[in-house]
JSON list of C-alpha atoms in Angstrom, two decimals:
[
{"chain": "A", "resi": 981, "resn": "MET", "atom": "CA", "xyz": [0.00, 0.00, 0.00]},
{"chain": "A", "resi": 982, "resn": "MET", "atom": "CA", "xyz": [2.81, 2.37, 0.89]},
{"chain": "A", "resi": 983, "resn": "ALA", "atom": "CA", "xyz": [4.59, 1.54, -2.41]},
{"chain": "A", "resi": 984, "resn": "GLU", "atom": "CA", "xyz": [1.44, 2.31, -4.37]},
{"chain": "A", "resi": 985, "resn": "SER", "atom": "CA", "xyz": [1.01, 5.60, -2.49]},
{"chain": "A", "resi": 986, "resn": "ALA", "atom": "CA", "xyz": [4.61, 6.60, -3.22]},
{"chain": "A", "resi": 987, "resn": "ALA", "atom": "CA", "xyz": [4.22, 5.75, -6.91]},
{"chain": "A", "resi": 988, "resn": "ALA", "atom": "CA", "xyz": [1.02, 7.73, -7.09]},
{"chain": "A", "resi": 989, "resn": "ALA", "atom": "CA", "xyz": [2.78, 10.71, -5.55]},
{"chain": "A", "resi": 990, "resn": "PHE", "atom": "CA", "xyz": [5.20, 10.87, -8.49]},
{"chain": "A", "resi": 991, "resn": "GLU", "atom": "CA", "xyz": [2.46, 10.60, -11.14]},
{"chain": "A", "resi": 992, "resn": "PRO", "atom": "CA", "xyz": [1.59, 13.96, -12.74]},
{"chain": "A", "resi": 993, "resn": "ALA", "atom": "CA", "xyz": [-1.71, 15.28, -11.58]},
{"chain": "A", "resi": 994, "resn": "LEU", "atom": "CA", "xyz": [-4.43, 15.56, -14.16]},
{"chain": "A", "resi": 995, "resn": "GLU", "atom": "CA", "xyz": [-4.61, 19.20, -15.21]},
{"chain": "A", "resi": 996, "resn": "ALA", "atom": "CA", "xyz": [-7.97, 20.84, -15.20]},
{"chain": "A", "resi": 997, "resn": "PRO", "atom": "CA", "xyz": [-8.95, 21.98, -18.65]},
{"chain": "A", "resi": 998, "resn": "ILE", "atom": "CA", "xyz": [-8.08, 25.60, -19.25]},
{"chain": "A", "resi": 999, "resn": "GLU", "atom": "CA", "xyz": [-10.94, 27.57, -20.69]},
{"chain": "A", "resi": 1000, "resn": "ILE", "atom": "CA", "xyz": [-9.79, 30.26, -23.05]},
{"chain": "A", "resi": 1001, "resn": "ASN", "atom": "CA", "xyz": [-12.24, 33.05, -23.46]},
{"chain": "A", "resi": 1002, "resn": "ALA", "atom": "CA", "xyz": [-11.40, 33.97, -27.03]},
{"chain": "A", "resi": 1003, "resn": "THR", "atom": "CA", "xyz": [-12.43, 37.49, -27.85]},
{"chain": "A", "resi": 1004, "resn": "LYS", "atom": "CA", "xyz": [-14.57, 37.51, -30.92]},
{"chain": "A", "resi": 1005, "resn": "ILE", "atom": "CA", "xyz": [-13.49, 40.10, -33.40]},
{"chain": "A", "resi": 1006, "resn": "PRO", "atom": "CA", "xyz": [-16.70, 41.77, -34.54]},
{"chain": "A", "resi": 1007, "resn": "HIS", "atom": "CA", "xyz": [-17.28, 42.03, -38.23]},
{"chain": "A", "resi": 1008, "resn": "PRO", "atom": "CA", "xyz": [-17.66, 45.63, -39.41]},
{"chain": "A", "resi": 1009, "resn": "PRO", "atom": "CA", "xyz": [-21.36, 46.52, -39.66]},
{"chain": "A", "resi": 1010, "resn": "HIS", "atom": "CA", "xyz": [-20.81, 48.00, -43.13]},
{"chain": "A", "resi": 1011, "resn": "PRO", "atom": "CA", "xyz": [-18.27, 47.84, -46.00]},
{"chain": "A", "resi": 1012, "resn": "TYR", "atom": "CA", "xyz": [-17.22, 51.50, -45.84]},
{"chain": "A", "resi": 1013, "resn": "TYR", "atom": "CA", "xyz": [-13.87, 52.96, -44.83]},
{"chain": "A", "resi": 1014, "resn": "PRO", "atom": "CA", "xyz": [-12.75, 53.74, -42.19]},
{"chain": "A", "resi": 1015, "resn": "LEU", "atom": "CA", "xyz": [-14.35, 50.54, -40.90]},
{"chain": "A", "resi": 1016, "resn": "GLU", "atom": "CA", "xyz": [-15.06, 52.10, -37.51]},
{"chain": "A", "resi": 1017, "resn": "VAL", "atom": "CA", "xyz": [-17.04, 55.00, -38.97]},
{"chain": "A", "resi": 1018, "resn": "GLU", "atom": "CA", "xyz": [-20.69, 55.13, -37.92]},
{"chain": "A", "resi": 1019, "resn": "ILE", "atom": "CA", "xyz": [-23.32, 54.85, -40.65]},
{"chain": "A", "resi": 1020, "resn": "VAL", "atom": "CA", "xyz": [-26.67, 55.68, -39.11]},
{"chain": "A", "resi": 1021, "resn": "GLY", "atom": "CA", "xyz": [-29.33, 53.04, -39.81]},
{"chain": "A", "resi": 1022, "resn": "TYR", "atom": "CA", "xyz": [-27.23, 51.28, -42.44]},
{"chain": "A", "resi": 1023, "resn": "LEU", "atom": "CA", "xyz": [-29.01, 48.77, -44.67]},
{"chain": "A", "resi": 1024, "resn": "ALA", "atom": "CA", "xyz": [-27.22, 46.86, -47.42]},
{"chain": "A", "resi": 1025, "resn": "ASN", "atom": "CA", "xyz": [-28.30, 47.46, -51.01]},
{"chain": "A", "resi": 1026, "resn": "ASP", "atom": "CA", "xyz": [-30.84, 45.12, -52.55]},
{"chain": "A", "resi": 1027, "resn": "LEU", "atom": "CA", "xyz": [-29.77, 45.81, -56.13]},
{"chain": "A", "resi": 1028, "resn": "THR", "atom": "CA", "xyz": [-26.53, 44.68, -57.75]},
{"chain": "A", "resi": 1029, "resn": "VAL", "atom": "CA", "xyz": [-24.21, 47.16, -59.45]},
{"chain": "A", "resi": 1030, "resn": "PRO", "atom": "CA", "xyz": [-25.37, 46.19, -62.99]},
{"chain": "A", "resi": 1031, "resn": "GLN", "atom": "CA", "xyz": [-28.98, 46.62, -61.89]},
{"chain": "A", "resi": 1032, "resn": "LEU", "atom": "CA", "xyz": [-28.21, 50.02, -60.38]},
{"chain": "A", "resi": 1033, "resn": "LEU", "atom": "CA", "xyz": [-26.39, 51.17, -63.52]},
{"chain": "A", "resi": 1034, "resn": "ALA", "atom": "CA", "xyz": [-29.19, 49.93, -65.78]},
{"chain": "A", "resi": 1035, "resn": "SER", "atom": "CA", "xyz": [-31.83, 51.68, -63.66]},
{"chain": "A", "resi": 1036, "resn": "PHE", "atom": "CA", "xyz": [-29.79, 54.89, -63.55]},
{"chain": "A", "resi": 1037, "resn": "ALA", "atom": "CA", "xyz": [-29.23, 54.82, -67.32]},
{"chain": "A", "resi": 1038, "resn": "ALA", "atom": "CA", "xyz": [-32.94, 54.27, -67.92]},
{"chain": "A", "resi": 1039, "resn": "GLY", "atom": "CA", "xyz": [-33.82, 57.14, -65.56]},
{"chain": "A", "resi": 1040, "resn": "CYS", "atom": "CA", "xyz": [-31.33, 59.49, -67.23]},
{"chain": "A", "resi": 1041, "resn": "ALA", "atom": "CA", "xyz": [-32.62, 58.50, -70.67]},
{"chain": "A", "resi": 1042, "resn": "GLY", "atom": "CA", "xyz": [-36.15, 59.39, -69.60]},
{"chain": "A", "resi": 1043, "resn": "ILE", "atom": "CA", "xyz": [-35.07, 62.74, -68.15]},
{"chain": "A", "resi": 1044, "resn": "PHE", "atom": "CA", "xyz": [-33.00, 63.57, -71.23]},
{"chain": "A", "resi": 1045, "resn": "LEU", "atom": "CA", "xyz": [-35.85, 62.64, -73.58]},
{"chain": "A", "resi": 1046, "resn": "VAL", "atom": "CA", "xyz": [-38.33, 64.88, -71.77]},
{"chain": "A", "resi": 1047, "resn": "THR", "atom": "CA", "xyz": [-35.76, 67.70, -71.62]},
{"chain": "A", "resi": 1048, "resn": "TYR", "atom": "CA", "xyz": [-34.93, 67.30, -75.31]},
{"chain": "A", "resi": 1049, "resn": "LEU", "atom": "CA", "xyz": [-38.58, 67.46, -76.37]},
{"chain": "A", "resi": 1050, "resn": "ALA", "atom": "CA", "xyz": [-39.30, 70.46, -74.13]},
{"chain": "A", "resi": 1051, "resn": "ALA", "atom": "CA", "xyz": [-36.20, 72.35, -75.30]},
{"chain": "A", "resi": 1052, "resn": "LYS", "atom": "CA", "xyz": [-36.94, 71.67, -78.97]},
{"chain": "A", "resi": 1053, "resn": "LYS", "atom": "CA", "xyz": [-40.50, 72.87, -78.49]},
{"chain": "A", "resi": 1054, "resn": "MET", "atom": "CA", "xyz": [-39.29, 76.10, -76.87]},
{"chain": "A", "resi": 1055, "resn": "LYS", "atom": "CA", "xyz": [-36.59, 76.68, -79.49]},
{"chain": "A", "resi": 1056, "resn": "PRO", "atom": "CA", "xyz": [-36.65, 74.44, -82.57]},
{"chain": "A", "resi": 1057, "resn": "THR", "atom": "CA", "xyz": [-33.39, 75.95, -83.88]},
{"chain": "A", "resi": 1058, "resn": "LEU", "atom": "CA", "xyz": [-31.31, 74.85, -80.88]},
{"chain": "A", "resi": 1059, "resn": "ARG", "atom": "CA", "xyz": [-27.73, 74.01, -81.81]},
{"chain": "A", "resi": 1060, "resn": "GLY", "atom": "CA", "xyz": [-26.27, 70.70, -80.70]},
{"chain": "A", "resi": 1061, "resn": "SER", "atom": "CA", "xyz": [-23.87, 72.39, -78.26]},
{"chain": "A", "resi": 1062, "resn": "GLU", "atom": "CA", "xyz": [-26.72, 74.34, -76.65]},
{"chain": "A", "resi": 1063, "resn": "LEU", "atom": "CA", "xyz": [-28.79, 71.19, -76.30]},
{"chain": "A", "resi": 1064, "resn": "LEU", "atom": "CA", "xyz": [-25.91, 69.38, -74.60]},
{"chain": "A", "resi": 1065, "resn": "GLN", "atom": "CA", "xyz": [-25.51, 72.28, -72.18]},
{"chain": "A", "resi": 1066, "resn": "ILE", "atom": "CA", "xyz": [-29.21, 72.15, -71.34]},
{"chain": "A", "resi": 1067, "resn": "LEU", "atom": "CA", "xyz": [-29.01, 68.41, -70.69]},
{"chain": "A", "resi": 1068, "resn": "TRP", "atom": "CA", "xyz": [-25.95, 68.94, -68.48]},
{"chain": "A", "resi": 1069, "resn": "PHE", "atom": "CA", "xyz": [-27.59, 71.59, -66.30]},
{"chain": "A", "resi": 1070, "resn": "VAL", "atom": "CA", "xyz": [-30.79, 69.56, -65.98]},
{"chain": "A", "resi": 1071, "resn": "LEU", "atom": "CA", "xyz": [-28.65, 66.60, -64.84]},
{"chain": "A", "resi": 1072, "resn": "CYS", "atom": "CA", "xyz": [-27.08, 68.86, -62.20]},
{"chain": "A", "resi": 1073, "resn": "PHE", "atom": "CA", "xyz": [-30.52, 69.69, -60.86]},
{"chain": "A", "resi": 1074, "resn": "TYR", "atom": "CA", "xyz": [-30.75, 67.26, -57.94]},
{"chain": "A", "resi": 1075, "resn": "VAL", "atom": "CA", "xyz": [-31.14, 67.31, -54.18]},
{"chain": "A", "resi": 1076, "resn": "TYR", "atom": "CA", "xyz": [-30.18, 64.40, -51.88]},
{"chain": "A", "resi": 1077, "resn": "ASN", "atom": "CA", "xyz": [-30.46, 64.04, -48.12]},
{"chain": "A", "resi": 1078, "resn": "PHE", "atom": "CA", "xyz": [-27.20, 62.25, -47.25]},
{"chain": "A", "resi": 1079, "resn": "ARG", "atom": "CA", "xyz": [-28.06, 61.96, -43.54]},
{"chain": "A", "resi": 1080, "resn": "ARG", "atom": "CA", "xyz": [-30.70, 59.31, -44.29]},
{"chain": "A", "resi": 1081, "resn": "LEU", "atom": "CA", "xyz": [-28.96, 57.57, -47.16]},
{"chain": "A", "resi": 1082, "resn": "GLY", "atom": "CA", "xyz": [-27.51, 54.85, -44.94]},
{"chain": "A", "resi": 1083, "resn": "GLY", "atom": "CA", "xyz": [-30.93, 53.32, -44.41]},
{"chain": "A", "resi": 1084, "resn": "SER", "atom": "CA", "xyz": [-32.35, 54.28, -47.80]},
{"chain": "A", "resi": 1085, "resn": "LYS", "atom": "CA", "xyz": [-33.67, 51.59, -50.14]},
{"chain": "A", "resi": 1086, "resn": "HIS", "atom": "CA", "xyz": [-34.85, 53.72, -53.08]},
{"chain": "A", "resi": 1087, "resn": "LEU", "atom": "CA", "xyz": [-32.89, 53.83, -56.33]},
{"chain": "A", "resi": 1088, "resn": "PHE", "atom": "CA", "xyz": [-30.96, 57.06, -55.80]},
{"chain": "A", "resi": 1089, "resn": "GLY", "atom": "CA", "xyz": [-30.22, 56.16, -52.19]},
{"chain": "A", "resi": 1090, "resn": "GLN", "atom": "CA", "xyz": [-28.73, 52.84, -53.29]},
{"chain": "A", "resi": 1091, "resn": "LEU", "atom": "CA", "xyz": [-26.77, 54.59, -56.06]},
{"chain": "A", "resi": 1092, "resn": "TRP", "atom": "CA", "xyz": [-25.25, 56.98, -53.54]},
{"chain": "A", "resi": 1093, "resn": "LYS", "atom": "CA", "xyz": [-24.45, 54.11, -51.16]},
{"chain": "A", "resi": 1094, "resn": "GLU", "atom": "CA", "xyz": [-22.63, 52.38, -54.01]},
{"chain": "A", "resi": 1095, "resn": "TYR", "atom": "CA", "xyz": [-20.69, 55.57, -54.79]},
{"chain": "A", "resi": 1096, "resn": "ALA", "atom": "CA", "xyz": [-19.95, 56.07, -51.08]},
{"chain": "A", "resi": 1097, "resn": "LEU", "atom": "CA", "xyz": [-17.72, 52.98, -51.23]},
{"chain": "A", "resi": 1098, "resn": "SER", "atom": "CA", "xyz": [-15.22, 55.43, -52.74]},
{"chain": "A", "resi": 1099, "resn": "ASP", "atom": "CA", "xyz": [-16.00, 58.19, -50.24]},
{"chain": "A", "resi": 1100, "resn": "SER", "atom": "CA", "xyz": [-17.84, 57.32, -47.04]},
{"chain": "A", "resi": 1101, "resn": "ARG", "atom": "CA", "xyz": [-18.19, 61.00, -46.12]},
{"chain": "A", "resi": 1102, "resn": "TYR", "atom": "CA", "xyz": [-21.49, 61.03, -48.02]},
{"chain": "A", "resi": 1103, "resn": "LEU", "atom": "CA", "xyz": [-23.01, 58.72, -45.41]},
{"chain": "A", "resi": 1104, "resn": "THR", "atom": "CA", "xyz": [-21.62, 60.42, -42.30]},
{"chain": "A", "resi": 1105, "resn": "GLN", "atom": "CA", "xyz": [-21.79, 63.75, -40.55]},
{"chain": "A", "resi": 1106, "resn": "ASP", "atom": "CA", "xyz": [-18.75, 65.12, -42.38]},
{"chain": "A", "resi": 1107, "resn": "PRO", "atom": "CA", "xyz": [-18.79, 68.94, -41.99]},
{"chain": "A", "resi": 1108, "resn": "PHE", "atom": "CA", "xyz": [-17.38, 69.73, -45.43]},
{"chain": "A", "resi": 1109, "resn": "VAL", "atom": "CA", "xyz": [-19.72, 67.44, -47.37]},
{"chain": "A", "resi": 1110, "resn": "LEU", "atom": "CA", "xyz": [-22.66, 68.67, -45.29]},
{"chain": "A", "resi": 1111, "resn": "CYS", "atom": "CA", "xyz": [-21.87, 72.31, -46.13]},
{"chain": "A", "resi": 1112, "resn": "MET", "atom": "CA", "xyz": [-21.03, 71.61, -49.77]},
{"chain": "A", "resi": 1113, "resn": "GLU", "atom": "CA", "xyz": [-24.19, 69.59, -50.41]},
{"chain": "A", "resi": 1114, "resn": "SER", "atom": "CA", "xyz": [-26.30, 72.19, -48.59]},
{"chain": "A", "resi": 1115, "resn": "ILE", "atom": "CA", "xyz": [-24.99, 74.91, -50.92]},
{"chain": "A", "resi": 1116, "resn": "THR", "atom": "CA", "xyz": [-25.60, 72.61, -53.89]},
{"chain": "A", "resi": 1117, "resn": "ALA", "atom": "CA", "xyz": [-29.16, 71.95, -52.77]},
{"chain": "A", "resi": 1118, "resn": "VAL", "atom": "CA", "xyz": [-29.96, 75.62, -52.13]},
{"chain": "A", "resi": 1119, "resn": "CYS", "atom": "CA", "xyz": [-27.97, 77.33, -54.90]},
{"chain": "A", "resi": 1120, "resn": "TRP", "atom": "CA", "xyz": [-26.36, 75.30, -57.68]},
{"chain": "A", "resi": 1121, "resn": "GLY", "atom": "CA", "xyz": [-29.17, 72.76, -58.07]},
{"chain": "A", "resi": 1122, "resn": "PRO", "atom": "CA", "xyz": [-32.03, 75.22, -58.66]},
{"chain": "A", "resi": 1123, "resn": "LEU", "atom": "CA", "xyz": [-29.80, 77.65, -60.58]},
{"chain": "A", "resi": 1124, "resn": "SER", "atom": "CA", "xyz": [-28.76, 74.83, -62.92]},
{"chain": "A", "resi": 1125, "resn": "PHE", "atom": "CA", "xyz": [-32.40, 74.41, -63.89]},
{"chain": "A", "resi": 1126, "resn": "VAL", "atom": "CA", "xyz": [-32.71, 78.19, -64.38]},
{"chain": "A", "resi": 1127, "resn": "VAL", "atom": "CA", "xyz": [-29.64, 78.23, -66.65]},
{"chain": "A", "resi": 1128, "resn": "ALA", "atom": "CA", "xyz": [-31.07, 75.37, -68.71]},
{"chain": "A", "resi": 1129, "resn": "HIS", "atom": "CA", "xyz": [-34.25, 77.41, -69.23]},
{"chain": "A", "resi": 1130, "resn": "MET", "atom": "CA", "xyz": [-32.24, 80.53, -70.10]},
{"chain": "A", "resi": 1131, "resn": "ILE", "atom": "CA", "xyz": [-30.28, 78.65, -72.76]},
{"chain": "A", "resi": 1132, "resn": "ALA", "atom": "CA", "xyz": [-33.50, 77.43, -74.37]},
{"chain": "A", "resi": 1133, "resn": "THR", "atom": "CA", "xyz": [-35.04, 80.93, -74.34]},
{"chain": "A", "resi": 1134, "resn": "GLU", "atom": "CA", "xyz": [-31.84, 82.82, -75.29]},
{"chain": "A", "resi": 1135, "resn": "HIS", "atom": "CA", "xyz": [-32.05, 84.95, -72.18]},
{"chain": "A", "resi": 1136, "resn": "PRO", "atom": "CA", "xyz": [-29.43, 87.77, -72.14]},
{"chain": "A", "resi": 1137, "resn": "LEU", "atom": "CA", "xyz": [-28.30, 86.78, -68.63]},
{"chain": "A", "resi": 1138, "resn": "ARG", "atom": "CA", "xyz": [-27.62, 83.20, -69.68]},
{"chain": "A", "resi": 1139, "resn": "TYR", "atom": "CA", "xyz": [-23.83, 83.54, -69.94]},
{"chain": "A", "resi": 1140, "resn": "PRO", "atom": "CA", "xyz": [-23.21, 85.42, -66.66]},
{"chain": "A", "resi": 1141, "resn": "LEU", "atom": "CA", "xyz": [-25.34, 82.95, -64.70]},
{"chain": "A", "resi": 1142, "resn": "GLN", "atom": "CA", "xyz": [-23.80, 80.00, -66.54]},
{"chain": "A", "resi": 1143, "resn": "ALA", "atom": "CA", "xyz": [-20.35, 81.23, -65.49]},
{"chain": "A", "resi": 1144, "resn": "ILE", "atom": "CA", "xyz": [-21.43, 81.70, -61.86]},
{"chain": "A", "resi": 1145, "resn": "VAL", "atom": "CA", "xyz": [-22.95, 78.22, -61.55]},
{"chain": "A", "resi": 1146, "resn": "SER", "atom": "CA", "xyz": [-20.03, 76.55, -63.35]},
{"chain": "A", "resi": 1147, "resn": "LEU", "atom": "CA", "xyz": [-17.50, 78.36, -61.17]},
{"chain": "A", "resi": 1148, "resn": "GLY", "atom": "CA", "xyz": [-19.39, 77.24, -58.07]},
{"chain": "A", "resi": 1149, "resn": "GLN", "atom": "CA", "xyz": [-19.36, 73.64, -59.30]},
{"chain": "A", "resi": 1150, "resn": "LEU", "atom": "CA", "xyz": [-15.66, 73.81, -60.15]},
{"chain": "A", "resi": 1151, "resn": "TYR", "atom": "CA", "xyz": [-14.71, 75.41, -56.83]},
{"chain": "A", "resi": 1152, "resn": "GLY", "atom": "CA", "xyz": [-16.73, 72.88, -54.85]},
{"chain": "A", "resi": 1153, "resn": "ASP", "atom": "CA", "xyz": [-15.24, 69.92, -56.70]},
{"chain": "A", "resi": 1154, "resn": "VAL", "atom": "CA", "xyz": [-11.67, 71.19, -56.26]},
{"chain": "A", "resi": 1155, "resn": "LEU", "atom": "CA", "xyz": [-12.27, 71.56, -52.52]},
{"chain": "A", "resi": 1156, "resn": "TYR", "atom": "CA", "xyz": [-13.90, 68.12, -52.49]},
{"chain": "A", "resi": 1157, "resn": "TYR", "atom": "CA", "xyz": [-10.74, 66.56, -53.93]},
{"chain": "A", "resi": 1158, "resn": "ALA", "atom": "CA", "xyz": [-8.45, 68.70, -51.77]},
{"chain": "A", "resi": 1159, "resn": "THR", "atom": "CA", "xyz": [-10.09, 67.90, -48.42]},
{"chain": "A", "resi": 1160, "resn": "ALA", "atom": "CA", "xyz": [-10.06, 64.16, -49.17]},
{"chain": "A", "resi": 1161, "resn": "MET", "atom": "CA", "xyz": [-6.38, 64.28, -50.15]},
{"chain": "A", "resi": 1162, "resn": "PHE", "atom": "CA", "xyz": [-5.52, 66.35, -47.06]},
{"chain": "A", "resi": 1163, "resn": "ASP", "atom": "CA", "xyz": [-7.19, 63.83, -44.76]},
{"chain": "A", "resi": 1164, "resn": "HIS", "atom": "CA", "xyz": [-5.43, 60.98, -46.57]},
{"chain": "A", "resi": 1165, "resn": "LEU", "atom": "CA", "xyz": [-1.93, 62.48, -46.59]},
{"chain": "A", "resi": 1166, "resn": "ILE", "atom": "CA", "xyz": [-1.93, 64.42, -43.32]},
{"chain": "A", "resi": 1167, "resn": "MET", "atom": "CA", "xyz": [-4.50, 62.71, -41.10]},
{"chain": "A", "resi": 1168, "resn": "ASN", "atom": "CA", "xyz": [-3.98, 59.20, -42.54]},
{"chain": "A", "resi": 1169, "resn": "LEU", "atom": "CA", "xyz": [-7.73, 58.81, -43.08]},
{"chain": "A", "resi": 1170, "resn": "ASN", "atom": "CA", "xyz": [-8.93, 56.77, -46.05]},
{"chain": "A", "resi": 1171, "resn": "TYR", "atom": "CA", "xyz": [-12.54, 57.21, -47.08]},
{"chain": "A", "resi": 1172, "resn": "SER", "atom": "CA", "xyz": [-12.30, 54.85, -50.05]},
{"chain": "A", "resi": 1173, "resn": "ARG", "atom": "CA", "xyz": [-12.18, 51.08, -50.04]},
{"chain": "A", "resi": 1174, "resn": "PRO", "atom": "CA", "xyz": [-8.77, 49.60, -50.98]},
{"chain": "A", "resi": 1175, "resn": "GLU", "atom": "CA", "xyz": [-9.96, 48.24, -54.34]},
{"chain": "A", "resi": 1176, "resn": "VAL", "atom": "CA", "xyz": [-8.41, 50.33, -57.11]},
{"chain": "A", "resi": 1177, "resn": "TYR", "atom": "CA", "xyz": [-11.57, 50.76, -59.17]},
{"chain": "A", "resi": 1178, "resn": "TYR", "atom": "CA", "xyz": [-13.42, 52.45, -56.31]},
{"chain": "A", "resi": 1179, "resn": "PHE", "atom": "CA", "xyz": [-10.85, 55.23, -56.07]},
{"chain": "A", "resi": 1180, "resn": "TRP", "atom": "CA", "xyz": [-9.97, 55.72, -59.73]},
{"chain": "A", "resi": 1181, "resn": "GLY", "atom": "CA", "xyz": [-13.31, 54.74, -61.24]},
{"chain": "A", "resi": 1182, "resn": "TYR", "atom": "CA", "xyz": [-15.76, 56.23, -58.76]},
{"chain": "A", "resi": 1183, "resn": "PHE", "atom": "CA", "xyz": [-13.90, 58.96, -56.88]},
{"chain": "A", "resi": 1184, "resn": "VAL", "atom": "CA", "xyz": [-11.59, 60.34, -59.59]},
{"chain": "A", "resi": 1185, "resn": "LEU", "atom": "CA", "xyz": [-13.35, 59.66, -62.90]},
{"chain": "A", "resi": 1186, "resn": "MET", "atom": "CA", "xyz": [-16.94, 60.38, -61.92]},
{"chain": "A", "resi": 1187, "resn": "ASN", "atom": "CA", "xyz": [-16.06, 63.68, -60.25]},
{"chain": "A", "resi": 1188, "resn": "ALA", "atom": "CA", "xyz": [-13.76, 64.73, -63.09]},
{"chain": "A", "resi": 1189, "resn": "PHE", "atom": "CA", "xyz": [-16.85, 65.64, -65.14]},
{"chain": "A", "resi": 1190, "resn": "TRP", "atom": "CA", "xyz": [-17.53, 68.45, -62.63]},
{"chain": "A", "resi": 1191, "resn": "ILE", "atom": "CA", "xyz": [-14.00, 69.72, -63.28]},
{"chain": "A", "resi": 1192, "resn": "ILE", "atom": "CA", "xyz": [-13.76, 69.48, -67.06]},
{"chain": "A", "resi": 1193, "resn": "ILE", "atom": "CA", "xyz": [-17.29, 70.52, -68.12]},
{"chain": "A", "resi": 1194, "resn": "PRO", "atom": "CA", "xyz": [-17.47, 73.62, -65.86]},
{"chain": "A", "resi": 1195, "resn": "ILE", "atom": "CA", "xyz": [-14.08, 74.75, -67.21]},
{"chain": "A", "resi": 1196, "resn": "VAL", "atom": "CA", "xyz": [-15.42, 74.44, -70.77]},
{"chain": "A", "resi": 1197, "resn": "LEU", "atom": "CA", "xyz": [-18.61, 76.32, -69.86]},
{"chain": "A", "resi": 1198, "resn": "ILE", "atom": "CA", "xyz": [-16.69, 79.08, -68.06]},
{"chain": "A", "resi": 1199, "resn": "SER", "atom": "CA", "xyz": [-14.47, 79.51, -71.13]},
{"chain": "A", "resi": 1200, "resn": "ASN", "atom": "CA", "xyz": [-17.59, 79.58, -73.28]},
{"chain": "A", "resi": 1201, "resn": "SER", "atom": "CA", "xyz": [-19.12, 82.30, -71.10]},
{"chain": "A", "resi": 1202, "resn": "ILE", "atom": "CA", "xyz": [-15.94, 84.38, -71.13]},
{"chain": "A", "resi": 1203, "resn": "SER", "atom": "CA", "xyz": [-15.70, 84.17, -74.93]},
{"chain": "A", "resi": 1204, "resn": "ALA", "atom": "CA", "xyz": [-19.36, 85.12, -75.36]},
{"chain": "A", "resi": 1205, "resn": "SER", "atom": "CA", "xyz": [-19.01, 88.04, -72.95]},
{"chain": "A", "resi": 1206, "resn": "GLY", "atom": "CA", "xyz": [-15.88, 89.21, -74.77]},
{"chain": "A", "resi": 1207, "resn": "ARG", "atom": "CA", "xyz": [-17.67, 89.12, -78.12]},
{"chain": "A", "resi": 1208, "resn": "ALA", "atom": "CA", "xyz": [-20.64, 91.00, -76.67]},
{"chain": "A", "resi": 1209, "resn": "PHE", "atom": "CA", "xyz": [-18.49, 93.82, -75.27]},
{"chain": "A", "resi": 1210, "resn": "LYS", "atom": "CA", "xyz": [-16.49, 93.97, -78.49]},
{"chain": "A", "resi": 1211, "resn": "ALA", "atom": "CA", "xyz": [-19.69, 94.33, -80.52]},
{"chain": "A", "resi": 1212, "resn": "LEU", "atom": "CA", "xyz": [-21.00, 96.95, -78.08]},
{"chain": "A", "resi": 1213, "resn": "ALA", "atom": "CA", "xyz": [-17.78, 98.96, -78.36]},
{"chain": "A", "resi": 1214, "resn": "LYS", "atom": "CA", "xyz": [-18.00, 98.78, -82.17]},
{"chain": "A", "resi": 1215, "resn": "VAL", "atom": "CA", "xyz": [-21.59, 100.03, -82.13]},
{"chain": "A", "resi": 1216, "resn": "GLU", "atom": "CA", "xyz": [-20.66, 102.89, -79.80]},
{"chain": "A", "resi": 1217, "resn": "ARG", "atom": "CA", "xyz": [-17.80, 103.93, -82.09]},
{"chain": "A", "resi": 1218, "resn": "CYS", "atom": "CA", "xyz": [-20.14, 103.91, -85.08]},
{"chain": "A", "resi": 1219, "resn": "LEU", "atom": "CA", "xyz": [-22.70, 105.99, -83.23]},
{"chain": "A", "resi": 1220, "resn": "ASN", "atom": "CA", "xyz": [-20.07, 108.46, -82.08]},
{"chain": "A", "resi": 1221, "resn": "ALA", "atom": "CA", "xyz": [-18.74, 108.79, -85.62]},
{"chain": "A", "resi": 1222, "resn": "SER", "atom": "CA", "xyz": [-22.20, 109.40, -87.09]},
{"chain": "A", "resi": 1223, "resn": "PRO", "atom": "CA", "xyz": [-23.09, 113.06, -87.93]},
{"chain": "A", "resi": 1224, "resn": "ALA", "atom": "CA", "xyz": [-26.37, 112.59, -86.11]},
{"chain": "A", "resi": 1225, "resn": "SER", "atom": "CA", "xyz": [-24.61, 111.43, -82.96]},
{"chain": "A", "resi": 1226, "resn": "PRO", "atom": "CA", "xyz": [-26.21, 112.92, -79.82]},
{"chain": "A", "resi": 1227, "resn": "ARG", "atom": "CA", "xyz": [-22.74, 113.54, -78.42]},
{"chain": "A", "resi": 1228, "resn": "LYS", "atom": "CA", "xyz": [-21.75, 115.65, -81.45]},
{"chain": "A", "resi": 1229, "resn": "LYS", "atom": "CA", "xyz": [-24.98, 117.64, -81.23]},
{"chain": "A", "resi": 1230, "resn": "ASN", "atom": "CA", "xyz": [-24.22, 118.47, -77.62]},
{"chain": "A", "resi": 1231, "resn": "LEU", "atom": "CA", "xyz": [-20.79, 119.71, -78.65]}
]
């Protein structure tokens, strides 16, 4: 008995199982960057990207068709360049409430949520985007529709207002790029997903239209204004040189 007790004393004791409380790493509640950013009431899109693009293209085609018919009715002699400018400004006539886009399920809400994969600021309380989109909703959106009407009716204030709206669009887009790049380079904040096509396809390419087209329209407005003042100066010289000129009679 004593031998068995001594042998048992040298046997290793059975270790109690060690329970490891593994910390579960929570999956991000959304696919946007930074992953920790809060998207209020986020709901995933129901539609696939091809479905969204097809729906958007169909919607744009309908808007463009109605705009084309209305513009042609107002001015049958519209040039192709004028018609394209009307379509552009009508396209710019939009208002979106980004604060509720996270939980939105309608077409434009899902389109913006798809675009926000390249810039999550559109789904958050970002101060710059909030201010920029507020100005767009109050000023540039409605004024774009006004400019489109002025082009169709050949209003004399068409070119000054076209330049103002285009400059506002250009300035806003430059700041939009600049603030994102500042946060990326200085603050080390990335608002775009790491896939290349989100940054270059969505963020860079899609916003480039609001850089290139406003520059063209501003140049167009400057040229038209220059021609108008040149013609006015020529008329004034002709009037001053005329024997019946009021200025000569006063002399």
